[in-house]
XYZ file of C-alpha atoms in Angstrom:
675
model
C 136.067 114.536 81.482
C 133.871 116.515 83.665
C 132.606 113.595 85.733
C 136.117 112.204 85.911
C 137.279 115.354 87.320
C 134.539 115.251 90.454
C 135.477 111.781 90.876
C 139.106 111.806 91.386
C 138.163 114.757 93.895
C 136.412 112.182 95.673
C 139.135 110.097 96.365
C 140.861 112.716 97.476
C 139.515 113.915 99.945
C 136.648 116.470 101.201
C 138.678 119.781 100.690
C 139.780 118.900 96.605
C 136.011 117.275 96.119
C 134.629 120.700 97.684
C 136.500 123.251 94.989
C 135.768 121.776 92.423
C 131.987 121.713 93.745
C 132.111 125.034 93.988
C 133.907 125.763 90.889
C 131.039 123.887 89.397
C 128.690 126.402 91.296
C 130.414 129.182 89.639
C 130.170 128.025 86.157
C 126.536 126.631 86.149
C 125.934 130.296 87.450
C 127.059 131.783 84.126
C 123.584 130.110 82.395
C 121.618 131.587 84.626
C 118.312 133.204 82.749
C 118.595 135.794 85.079
C 121.388 138.679 83.564
C 121.935 140.392 87.346
C 122.494 136.592 88.762
C 124.931 136.393 85.563
C 126.715 139.661 86.488
C 127.011 138.477 90.439
C 128.169 134.962 89.226
C 131.334 137.064 87.127
C 131.563 138.915 90.157
C 131.972 136.889 92.613
C 133.907 134.583 90.239
C 136.707 137.368 89.994
C 136.807 137.376 93.722
C 137.141 133.672 93.855
C 140.035 133.438 91.074
C 142.553 136.024 92.623
C 145.608 134.100 93.298
C 144.015 131.444 93.202
C 145.702 129.207 90.821
C 144.175 125.947 91.813
C 140.598 127.317 91.703
C 141.853 128.965 88.075
C 142.833 125.960 86.393
C 139.301 123.931 87.462
C 137.051 126.967 86.250
C 138.859 126.394 82.920
C 138.903 122.354 82.984
C 134.750 123.208 83.794
C 134.166 124.757 80.421
C 134.550 128.962 82.071
C 136.271 130.182 79.353
C 134.006 129.972 76.223
C 130.864 131.374 78.190
C 132.607 134.280 79.093
C 134.100 134.656 75.549
C 130.055 134.312 74.801
C 129.264 136.902 77.154
C 131.628 139.108 76.328
C 130.924 139.438 72.891
C 127.235 139.384 72.754
C 125.922 142.886 72.319
C 122.643 141.975 74.588
C 124.948 141.705 77.066
C 125.229 145.302 79.620
C 128.348 147.098 79.399
C 128.854 146.226 83.258
C 128.700 142.331 82.634
C 130.964 142.347 79.368
C 133.368 144.375 81.338
C 133.931 142.324 83.938
C 133.984 139.068 81.985
C 136.870 140.825 80.318
C 138.299 141.046 83.773
C 138.087 137.193 84.709
C 139.577 136.223 81.347
C 142.309 138.596 82.553
C 142.578 137.142 85.658
C 142.846 133.528 84.591
C 145.861 134.696 82.194
C 147.789 135.571 85.057
C 147.746 131.653 86.021
C 149.983 129.311 84.276
C 151.618 128.883 80.580
C 148.326 125.490 80.565
C 146.346 128.130 81.481
C 146.980 130.737 78.951
C 147.230 128.048 75.881
C 143.494 127.371 76.981
C 142.674 130.219 76.707
C 144.497 130.944 73.195
C 143.289 127.478 72.090
C 139.436 129.478 72.740
C 140.180 132.198 70.034
C 140.330 134.193 73.270
C 142.536 136.706 70.879
C 140.280 138.069 67.809
C 137.165 138.021 70.765
C 139.143 140.834 72.703
C 140.892 142.641 69.608
C 137.096 142.819 68.447
C 136.241 143.980 71.735
C 138.408 146.679 71.396
C 135.925 148.711 68.715
C 133.381 149.268 71.141
C 133.381 153.105 72.494
C 133.860 152.220 76.410
C 137.143 153.453 77.547
C 136.553 151.440 80.803
C 135.824 148.080 78.462
C 138.987 148.873 75.880
C 141.241 148.917 79.228
C 139.984 145.160 80.528
C 140.266 144.075 76.642
C 144.045 145.205 76.755
C 144.456 144.455 80.395
C 143.959 140.712 79.109
C 145.401 141.059 75.733
C 148.680 142.053 77.667
C 148.651 139.074 79.865
C 148.163 137.040 77.256
C 150.474 138.202 74.638
C 153.696 138.706 76.984
C 153.443 134.273 77.443
C 156.210 132.959 75.602
C 153.361 130.241 74.470
C 151.007 132.805 72.819
C 151.872 132.726 69.119
C 152.417 136.608 68.245
C 151.784 136.221 64.722
C 148.014 136.607 66.069
C 148.651 140.291 66.762
C 149.308 140.452 62.737
C 146.704 138.228 61.576
C 143.897 140.988 60.944
C 146.341 144.333 58.642
C 143.235 145.878 60.727
C 144.753 145.557 64.032
C 148.330 147.352 64.663
C 146.142 151.130 63.052
C 143.312 150.428 65.676
C 146.033 150.004 68.293
C 147.454 152.840 66.984
C 144.748 155.067 66.920
C 144.199 154.112 70.762
C 147.281 155.277 72.208
C 146.009 158.578 72.900
C 142.687 157.309 74.941
C 144.496 156.899 78.242
C 147.660 156.170 80.109
C 146.214 152.593 80.555
C 146.027 152.028 76.726
C 149.435 153.407 76.787
C 150.585 150.769 78.802
C 149.440 148.117 77.421
C 149.631 149.042 73.757
C 153.379 149.730 73.862
C 153.885 146.378 76.595
C 152.209 144.419 73.863
C 154.034 145.957 70.783
C 157.563 145.363 72.633
C 156.101 142.042 72.893
C 154.793 140.950 69.770
C 158.235 142.544 67.465
C 159.933 139.759 66.717
C 161.181 140.096 63.538
C 162.138 142.375 60.570
C 158.477 141.980 59.033
C 157.250 142.933 62.061
C 158.733 146.026 62.947
C 158.235 147.047 59.312
C 154.389 146.804 60.006
C 154.999 148.943 63.194
C 156.710 151.126 61.361
C 154.638 151.752 58.655
C 151.335 152.160 60.803
C 153.833 155.108 62.469
C 155.128 153.610 65.763
C 157.708 155.999 65.925
C 155.978 159.277 65.922
C 152.934 157.342 67.795
C 155.548 156.251 70.673
C 157.995 159.258 70.883
C 155.702 161.274 73.068
C 155.322 158.476 75.544
C 158.723 158.978 76.565
C 158.143 162.210 78.653
C 154.495 160.756 80.208
C 154.465 161.660 83.576
C 153.835 157.887 83.903
C 156.772 156.138 84.900
C 154.895 152.499 83.700
C 154.528 154.127 80.075
C 157.698 156.109 79.475
C 159.381 152.408 80.124
C 157.239 150.566 78.019
C 157.376 152.825 75.187
C 161.190 152.919 75.672
C 161.609 149.072 75.547
C 159.415 149.466 72.085
C 161.702 151.708 70.537
C 164.768 149.441 71.757
C 163.136 146.645 69.584
C 161.848 148.225 66.846
C 166.030 149.389 66.242
C 167.118 146.374 66.848
C 169.685 145.209 63.691
C 166.985 147.872 61.513
C 168.655 150.958 59.810
C 165.543 152.458 58.587
C 164.499 152.454 62.086
C 167.658 153.706 63.442
C 167.992 156.101 61.076
C 164.743 157.548 61.512
C 165.148 157.762 65.523
C 167.943 160.086 64.984
C 166.413 163.035 63.730
C 162.889 162.493 65.802
C 162.558 165.139 68.180
C 160.589 164.683 71.350
C 159.037 167.836 72.455
C 161.625 170.082 70.968
C 164.674 167.516 72.204
C 166.942 164.987 70.169
C 165.518 161.830 70.699
C 169.247 160.493 71.448
C 169.539 163.249 74.115
C 166.322 161.922 75.886
C 167.351 157.772 76.130
C 170.839 159.541 77.435
C 169.255 161.559 80.002
C 167.528 158.084 80.992
C 170.985 156.748 81.496
C 171.521 159.391 84.517
C 172.568 157.276 87.818
C 169.484 158.778 89.389
C 167.188 156.311 86.900
C 166.054 153.382 87.964
C 168.012 150.772 86.392
C 165.800 148.549 83.975
C 165.274 152.071 82.920
C 168.957 153.330 82.108
C 169.890 149.863 80.765
C 166.682 149.854 78.276
C 167.896 153.390 77.450
C 171.294 152.401 76.917
C 170.224 149.416 74.270
C 168.001 151.894 71.803
C 171.316 153.864 71.435
C 173.516 150.857 71.375
C 170.937 149.411 68.647
C 170.865 152.656 66.982
C 175.319 152.915 66.631
C 174.885 149.581 65.401
C 172.635 150.224 62.530
C 174.936 152.587 61.648
C 172.459 155.712 62.524
C 175.379 156.882 65.461
C 178.511 157.034 64.901
C 180.913 154.829 67.255
C 182.712 158.001 68.345
C 179.987 159.876 68.945
C 180.167 161.627 72.998
C 176.960 160.075 73.717
C 178.452 156.520 73.038
C 181.824 156.759 74.084
C 181.082 158.824 77.313
C 177.513 157.780 78.032
C 176.196 154.396 76.717
C 179.542 152.785 76.942
C 179.822 153.793 80.769
C 176.769 152.920 81.490
C 176.619 149.582 80.321
C 180.305 149.238 81.687
C 178.165 149.970 85.164
C 175.819 147.573 85.171
C 178.504 144.915 84.944
C 179.466 145.279 88.873
C 178.554 143.047 91.495
C 175.902 145.185 93.333
C 173.615 144.332 90.657
C 171.157 141.431 90.109
C 172.015 138.657 88.158
C 169.833 139.438 85.108
C 171.264 143.479 84.930
C 174.850 141.770 84.496
C 174.396 139.391 82.406
C 172.108 142.203 80.135
C 174.786 144.737 80.304
C 177.514 142.778 79.441
C 175.810 140.921 76.208
C 174.748 144.511 75.150
C 178.178 145.832 75.760
C 179.826 142.832 73.730
C 177.245 143.820 71.549
C 178.431 147.225 71.496
C 181.540 147.316 70.619
C 181.913 143.933 68.361
C 183.280 146.055 65.355
C 184.613 148.734 66.576
C 188.273 148.419 68.105
C 188.512 151.747 69.445
C 185.608 151.377 71.970
C 186.955 147.496 73.041
C 190.165 149.428 73.705
C 188.147 152.397 75.938
C 185.922 149.498 77.621
C 189.556 147.499 78.693
C 190.612 150.110 81.045
C 187.363 151.512 81.912
C 186.608 150.788 85.782
C 188.837 147.027 85.692
C 185.903 146.139 83.620
C 188.541 143.029 82.847
C 188.825 142.198 86.121
C 185.404 142.729 87.040
C 184.029 139.838 84.671
C 185.962 137.104 86.456
C 183.427 138.103 89.078
C 180.909 136.464 86.606
C 182.519 132.766 87.442
C 181.915 133.012 91.006
C 178.550 134.149 91.681
C 176.808 133.076 93.743
C 179.734 131.817 96.054
C 178.955 130.416 99.810
C 179.717 133.759 101.441
C 176.998 135.166 99.292
C 175.360 138.314 100.375
C 172.001 137.536 99.288
C 169.531 136.624 102.403
C 166.809 135.897 100.289
C 166.297 132.208 99.812
C 163.964 132.549 97.047
C 166.970 134.979 94.956
C 169.230 132.753 96.019
C 167.611 129.810 94.496
C 166.800 131.948 91.162
C 170.818 133.044 90.510
C 171.522 129.092 91.792
C 169.495 128.035 88.317
C 170.884 130.980 86.279
C 174.947 131.687 87.637
C 175.590 129.683 83.948
C 173.746 132.892 82.228
C 177.040 135.211 83.915
C 179.590 132.719 82.792
C 177.858 132.758 79.006
C 177.332 136.592 79.226
C 181.243 136.756 80.062
C 182.844 134.630 77.772
C 180.471 136.757 75.329
C 182.448 140.237 76.407
C 185.824 138.584 76.711
C 185.061 137.370 73.090
C 184.319 141.015 72.040
C 186.664 142.662 73.451
C 189.217 140.473 72.306
C 188.888 140.274 68.728
C 190.896 143.063 67.601
C 193.767 144.330 70.038
C 197.157 142.131 71.227
C 197.703 143.853 74.570
C 193.237 143.568 75.369
C 194.361 139.494 74.731
C 197.122 139.375 76.922
C 195.051 140.882 79.666
C 192.258 138.677 79.846
C 194.344 135.788 79.548
C 196.312 137.108 82.132
C 193.217 137.040 84.213
C 193.123 134.924 87.048
C 192.401 131.218 85.789
C 190.899 132.857 82.630
C 192.815 129.948 80.072
C 191.145 127.105 82.666
C 187.686 128.665 83.166
C 187.182 128.486 79.017
C 188.289 125.316 78.800
C 186.050 123.952 81.484
C 183.636 126.519 79.896
C 184.309 123.867 76.898
C 182.436 121.120 78.588
C 179.445 122.545 80.531
C 175.918 121.292 80.066
C 174.645 124.630 78.417
C 174.983 124.655 75.032
C 174.777 128.968 75.261
C 178.096 128.488 77.483
C 179.647 126.105 75.709
C 178.754 128.913 72.410
C 180.345 131.479 74.259
C 182.798 129.698 75.694
C 184.140 128.890 72.014
C 183.529 132.242 70.559
C 186.210 133.564 73.660
C 188.350 130.821 72.804
C 188.958 131.753 68.722
C 188.807 135.275 69.686
C 192.280 135.106 71.466
C 193.455 132.547 69.293
C 193.887 135.103 66.492
C 196.423 135.969 68.625
C 200.158 134.602 67.241
C 201.363 135.336 71.407
C 198.254 133.267 72.305
C 199.010 130.478 70.361
C 202.457 130.548 71.409
C 201.848 130.242 74.966
C 198.809 130.305 76.949
C 197.002 127.669 74.596
C 199.794 125.806 74.921
C 200.514 125.105 78.366
C 196.455 124.551 78.645
C 196.358 122.406 76.044
C 193.302 123.674 74.531
C 193.016 122.002 71.581
C 191.826 118.613 73.257
C 188.835 120.184 74.677
C 188.252 121.569 71.638
C 188.244 118.308 70.041
C 186.215 116.898 72.281
C 183.565 120.152 70.981
C 184.231 119.031 67.255
C 183.016 115.360 67.523
C 179.049 116.315 67.805
C 177.959 119.428 67.999
C 175.052 121.596 66.720
C 176.461 123.671 63.885
C 176.453 127.120 65.914
C 179.049 125.436 67.711
C 180.732 123.547 64.868
C 181.162 126.981 62.999
C 183.074 128.760 66.078
C 184.863 125.918 67.130
C 186.334 125.133 63.330
C 187.046 128.458 62.962
C 189.436 128.061 65.888
C 190.713 125.071 64.666
C 192.356 126.488 61.854
C 193.880 129.347 63.978
C 195.645 126.079 65.661
C 196.932 124.725 62.657
C 198.768 127.438 61.999
C 202.444 126.727 61.102
C 203.905 128.569 64.527
C 201.132 127.132 67.033
C 202.361 124.208 68.657
C 199.395 122.685 69.007
C 199.361 121.473 64.985
C 201.714 119.023 66.007
C 199.503 117.465 68.720
C 196.756 117.821 66.717
C 197.794 116.215 63.983
C 198.359 113.358 65.957
C 195.068 112.887 67.165
C 193.326 111.471 63.748
C 192.126 115.440 62.921
C 192.277 114.763 59.364
C 188.877 112.724 58.813
C 187.184 115.047 61.322
C 187.799 117.909 58.754
C 187.190 115.949 55.373
C 183.405 115.313 57.027
C 182.866 118.321 57.686
C 184.034 119.612 53.970
C 180.961 117.532 52.693
C 178.368 119.779 55.045
C 175.416 121.613 53.879
C 176.893 124.613 55.708
C 178.865 126.849 53.449
C 180.858 127.757 56.525
C 181.590 124.402 57.852
C 183.056 122.919 54.364
C 185.161 126.228 53.886
C 186.389 125.641 57.948
C 187.135 122.431 56.848
C 189.136 123.366 53.916
C 190.712 126.097 55.436
C 191.650 124.045 58.487
C 193.163 121.383 55.833
C 195.414 124.169 53.651
C 197.039 125.271 57.049
C 197.885 121.709 57.764
C 199.031 121.433 54.175
C 201.422 124.495 54.462
C 205.185 122.856 54.571
C 204.136 119.590 55.461
C 205.726 117.030 55.162
C 205.040 114.188 52.589
C 203.369 112.289 54.816
C 200.814 114.426 56.205
C 199.858 115.469 52.043
C 199.183 112.158 50.680
C 197.200 111.346 53.837
C 194.897 114.295 53.738
C 194.734 113.645 49.408
C 193.591 109.960 51.095
C 191.214 111.090 53.157
C 189.767 113.694 51.217
C 189.522 111.799 47.959
C 189.827 113.366 44.480
C 186.515 113.070 43.978
C 185.391 115.262 46.858
C 188.834 117.685 45.644
C 186.832 118.099 42.281
C 183.730 118.975 44.061
C 184.696 121.321 45.678
C 186.852 122.825 43.491
C 182.979 123.794 41.752
C 181.463 124.629 45.290
C 178.877 127.767 44.497
C 180.935 129.203 47.261
C 183.433 131.198 46.138
C 185.017 131.073 49.712
C 185.119 127.129 49.630
C 186.642 127.532 46.164
C 189.346 129.866 47.093
C 190.063 128.099 50.098
C 189.793 124.510 48.081
C 192.627 126.232 45.292
C 194.922 127.336 48.683
C 195.299 123.259 49.629
C 196.047 122.473 46.452
C 198.520 125.088 46.012
C 199.716 124.263 49.473
C 200.003 120.206 48.403
C 201.719 121.288 45.332
C 204.805 122.490 47.374
C 208.411 121.068 46.720
C 209.095 118.878 43.419
C 209.065 115.799 44.891
C 205.271 116.316 46.538
C 204.340 117.913 43.110
C 205.446 115.621 41.160
C 204.497 112.902 43.062
C 200.864 114.207 43.199
C 200.578 115.074 39.654
C 201.624 111.265 38.762
C 199.467 110.248 40.502
C 195.986 113.067 40.184
C 197.811 114.962 37.480
C 195.068 114.291 34.679
C 192.258 115.618 36.769
C 193.966 118.171 38.246
C 194.376 119.719 34.913
C 191.471 119.618 34.334
C 190.113 121.315 36.859
C 192.785 123.725 36.323
C 191.408 124.313 33.028
C 187.544 124.354 33.906
C 188.238 127.356 36.077
C 190.237 129.121 33.547
C 187.457 128.842 31.059
C 184.399 129.667 33.948
C 183.313 133.096 35.082
C 185.118 133.515 37.847
C 187.174 136.263 39.657
C 190.589 137.890 39.288
C 191.533 136.069 42.649
C 190.167 132.458 42.078
C 192.018 133.075 38.589
C 195.150 134.314 40.147
C 195.447 131.590 42.739
C 194.854 128.949 39.427
C 197.427 130.640 37.326
C 199.605 129.695 40.521
C 198.693 126.743 41.275
C 199.983 125.939 38.017
C 203.281 127.528 38.466
C 203.881 124.904 40.863
C 203.329 122.332 38.730
C 205.581 124.058 36.248
C 207.900 123.851 38.850
C 208.043 120.171 38.873
C 210.711 118.121 37.269
C 208.355 115.493 35.610
C 204.633 117.325 36.448
C 206.336 120.440 34.075
C 205.306 118.027 31.270
C 201.913 117.722 31.894
C 201.396 121.498 31.018
C 203.952 121.232 27.788
C 202.600 118.079 26.483
C 199.229 120.614 26.433
C 198.868 122.944 23.729
C 195.561 124.449 24.704
C 197.150 124.886 28.520
C 199.911 127.034 27.461
C 197.636 128.872 24.958
C 195.448 129.988 28.072
C 198.937 130.661 30.009
C 199.381 132.852 26.704
C 196.271 134.217 26.817
C 196.885 135.598 30.550
C 200.003 137.001 29.159
C 198.467 139.359 27.834
C 195.409 139.905 30.541
C 194.892 143.570 31.446
C 194.989 142.487 35.293
C 198.591 142.837 36.453
C 198.195 140.014 38.709
C 197.001 137.654 36.233
C 200.381 138.130 34.191
C 202.282 138.122 36.809
C 200.930 134.722 37.577
C 200.701 132.907 33.591
C 204.711 135.247 33.127
C 205.970 132.835 36.501
C 204.376 129.174 34.832
C 206.480 130.643 31.717
C 209.454 131.201 33.804
C 209.758 128.302 35.295
C 209.008 126.017 32.128
C 212.184 127.730 30.578
C 214.044 127.688 33.616
C 217.747 126.345 32.543
C 219.031 124.561 34.919
C 217.139 121.333 34.537
C 216.627 118.455 32.355
C 215.243 119.300 29.185
C 215.311 123.541 29.191
C 216.038 123.430 25.703
C 213.510 121.864 24.482
C 211.117 123.562 26.165
C 212.408 126.975 25.102
C 212.235 125.899 21.149
C 208.958 125.068 21.804
C 207.475 128.772 23.752
C 209.426 130.142 21.295
C 207.773 128.636 18.589
C 204.527 129.861 19.472
C 205.664 133.643 20.399
C 205.863 133.497 23.697
C 209.596 134.950 23.252
C 207.599 138.379 21.763
C 205.116 138.220 24.508
C 208.038 138.194 27.219
C 209.950 141.110 25.319
C 206.651 143.209 25.635
C 206.170 142.597 29.109
C 210.068 143.604 29.934
C 208.565 147.407 28.982
C 205.697 146.905 31.341
C 204.220 149.561 33.348
C 204.225 147.996 36.623
C 207.902 147.120 37.800
C 207.738 143.645 39.509
C 205.850 142.826 36.300
C 208.600 143.698 33.807
C 211.032 142.307 36.699
C 209.858 139.208 36.167
C 209.402 139.291 32.598
C 213.425 140.268 32.298
C 214.028 137.377 34.209
C 212.363 134.739 32.306
C 214.226 136.475 28.717
C 217.868 135.860 30.687
C 217.213 132.188 30.526
C 217.266 132.733 26.484
C 220.183 134.407 26.947
C 222.537 132.653 29.068
């Protein structure tokens, strides 16, 4: 490999080959028997690589890293040499991601962590600086910090050594805390007590890194958040320290990170949503971050954090929607960067053009959160200039994240009856939505199919065109997904579609889903899937001709499924739905015979009429009422049979029930016998 590098160097011309030759000279000097010459060689190497990525890459290829690590770890090396080696390695790490990969592959992390056991502060700081650079790279596996359980407590003990150790260690922590397990390890080793005092450090860098630590520790973590609420820093509550850090005179990065800390504590249940530090400080600070004068990444982070803060709370959504014209301010996220942009820095403009899609994603997320509950806010959003067009184009953007955020926004707005009837219809939103459902990753599918469920509600004008577009097959295929959320949405949409549908649609649903799949769904381990499948069955079995037709072709299997559910351990809701299906069957002209000729089923109905739960008693009594209804053929024979089985006695008892609905239902049934 090395000879190739040199050979290529000759072909590229004199300058390239001389770089390679000097690089080789630097590496050769590391092997000099004279330690003084080795030290001078390392110092010269340090000066040669600063800001020179080509030189860094050459030295790595020529094998400088293993030698530098060897010298760093040798107890016979002088402290000065070991420190200079750490500095050069830190400089090599500042290059490209490939450099970092090479360093990690040479086991730089364990070597530097070992170096931290040396008492010398200057050497410790050099090792930490290099570790910091390696760990903040996206290509470094963060797990390497947790492999040896003695590392975290040792790092905690080094926090008190100097401002530099504080800055580097907190930066390492904030970059390597990626999972709930990581949060727990850091929490258990005293991260909170050790890092809290750093929030009032004289060094801005230390304060900032400590703050970042708290934001990653508190994220979706109740244990950490509940602890943070009670922490005092120099006699002041931590939440108040964060509030101070959000003041307008603080750097934007600090304001934003402090707002994130309070947001995460609030979402984890440690601070109430109506607490003044949220309503009067955090929320306005995040809204401020969304305005034009901030940098792209600040606007993105501000909008995404705000969306997260108010997602579950309608009151915060209302407050935000009336703060600083937020709804129209977000419209600017779609016009950036414009041709008349004030950006004079070409590098910045190039960066922002590449990242403009992140702004659109953030705006969609924030609109979704804002409009998730309140009808007036949804109206305000859809009336914002070209909003529906923007969502429609967002659904087909190349960035998957934008598509997901756009469909989340659409889902949020689709909860509005008003919007389904107006803007959704006017913009034929269902077309891009159907296209999105063809081949999308699961998380997009879940959101898109949830939205489709709403578009298929009976009052939605989009229901007809969607039906004509061949959606049934698509939904039936969703019910076979491995993801419970997709199975629920597939069956839910079919349930909505079958509601008051004509015979043709119902027959098509049954044909396409297939009885086998229908019964598989009736024994689905997920209760939501089961409930929606029962809902579908109930909607299919409504209106007499439909009931009789479906029961004549699938009656045996349906009765079997009903029996299984009534006999198994299921919730009251599931059994109630099942008895309602039975009541629908009892309402058919010919279908009711399937119950009358099934003594086992009649005994089950009798059992549920005497059940301790009123809902089940009501549904079972409804079944009997339908079976004995007077104006129908054969009602006399049915009444006689049920009288013999003791149903009249039960009905008589139920007329005295304390629940008015139940006693009324029983009285109505009794009147059939008297008529």
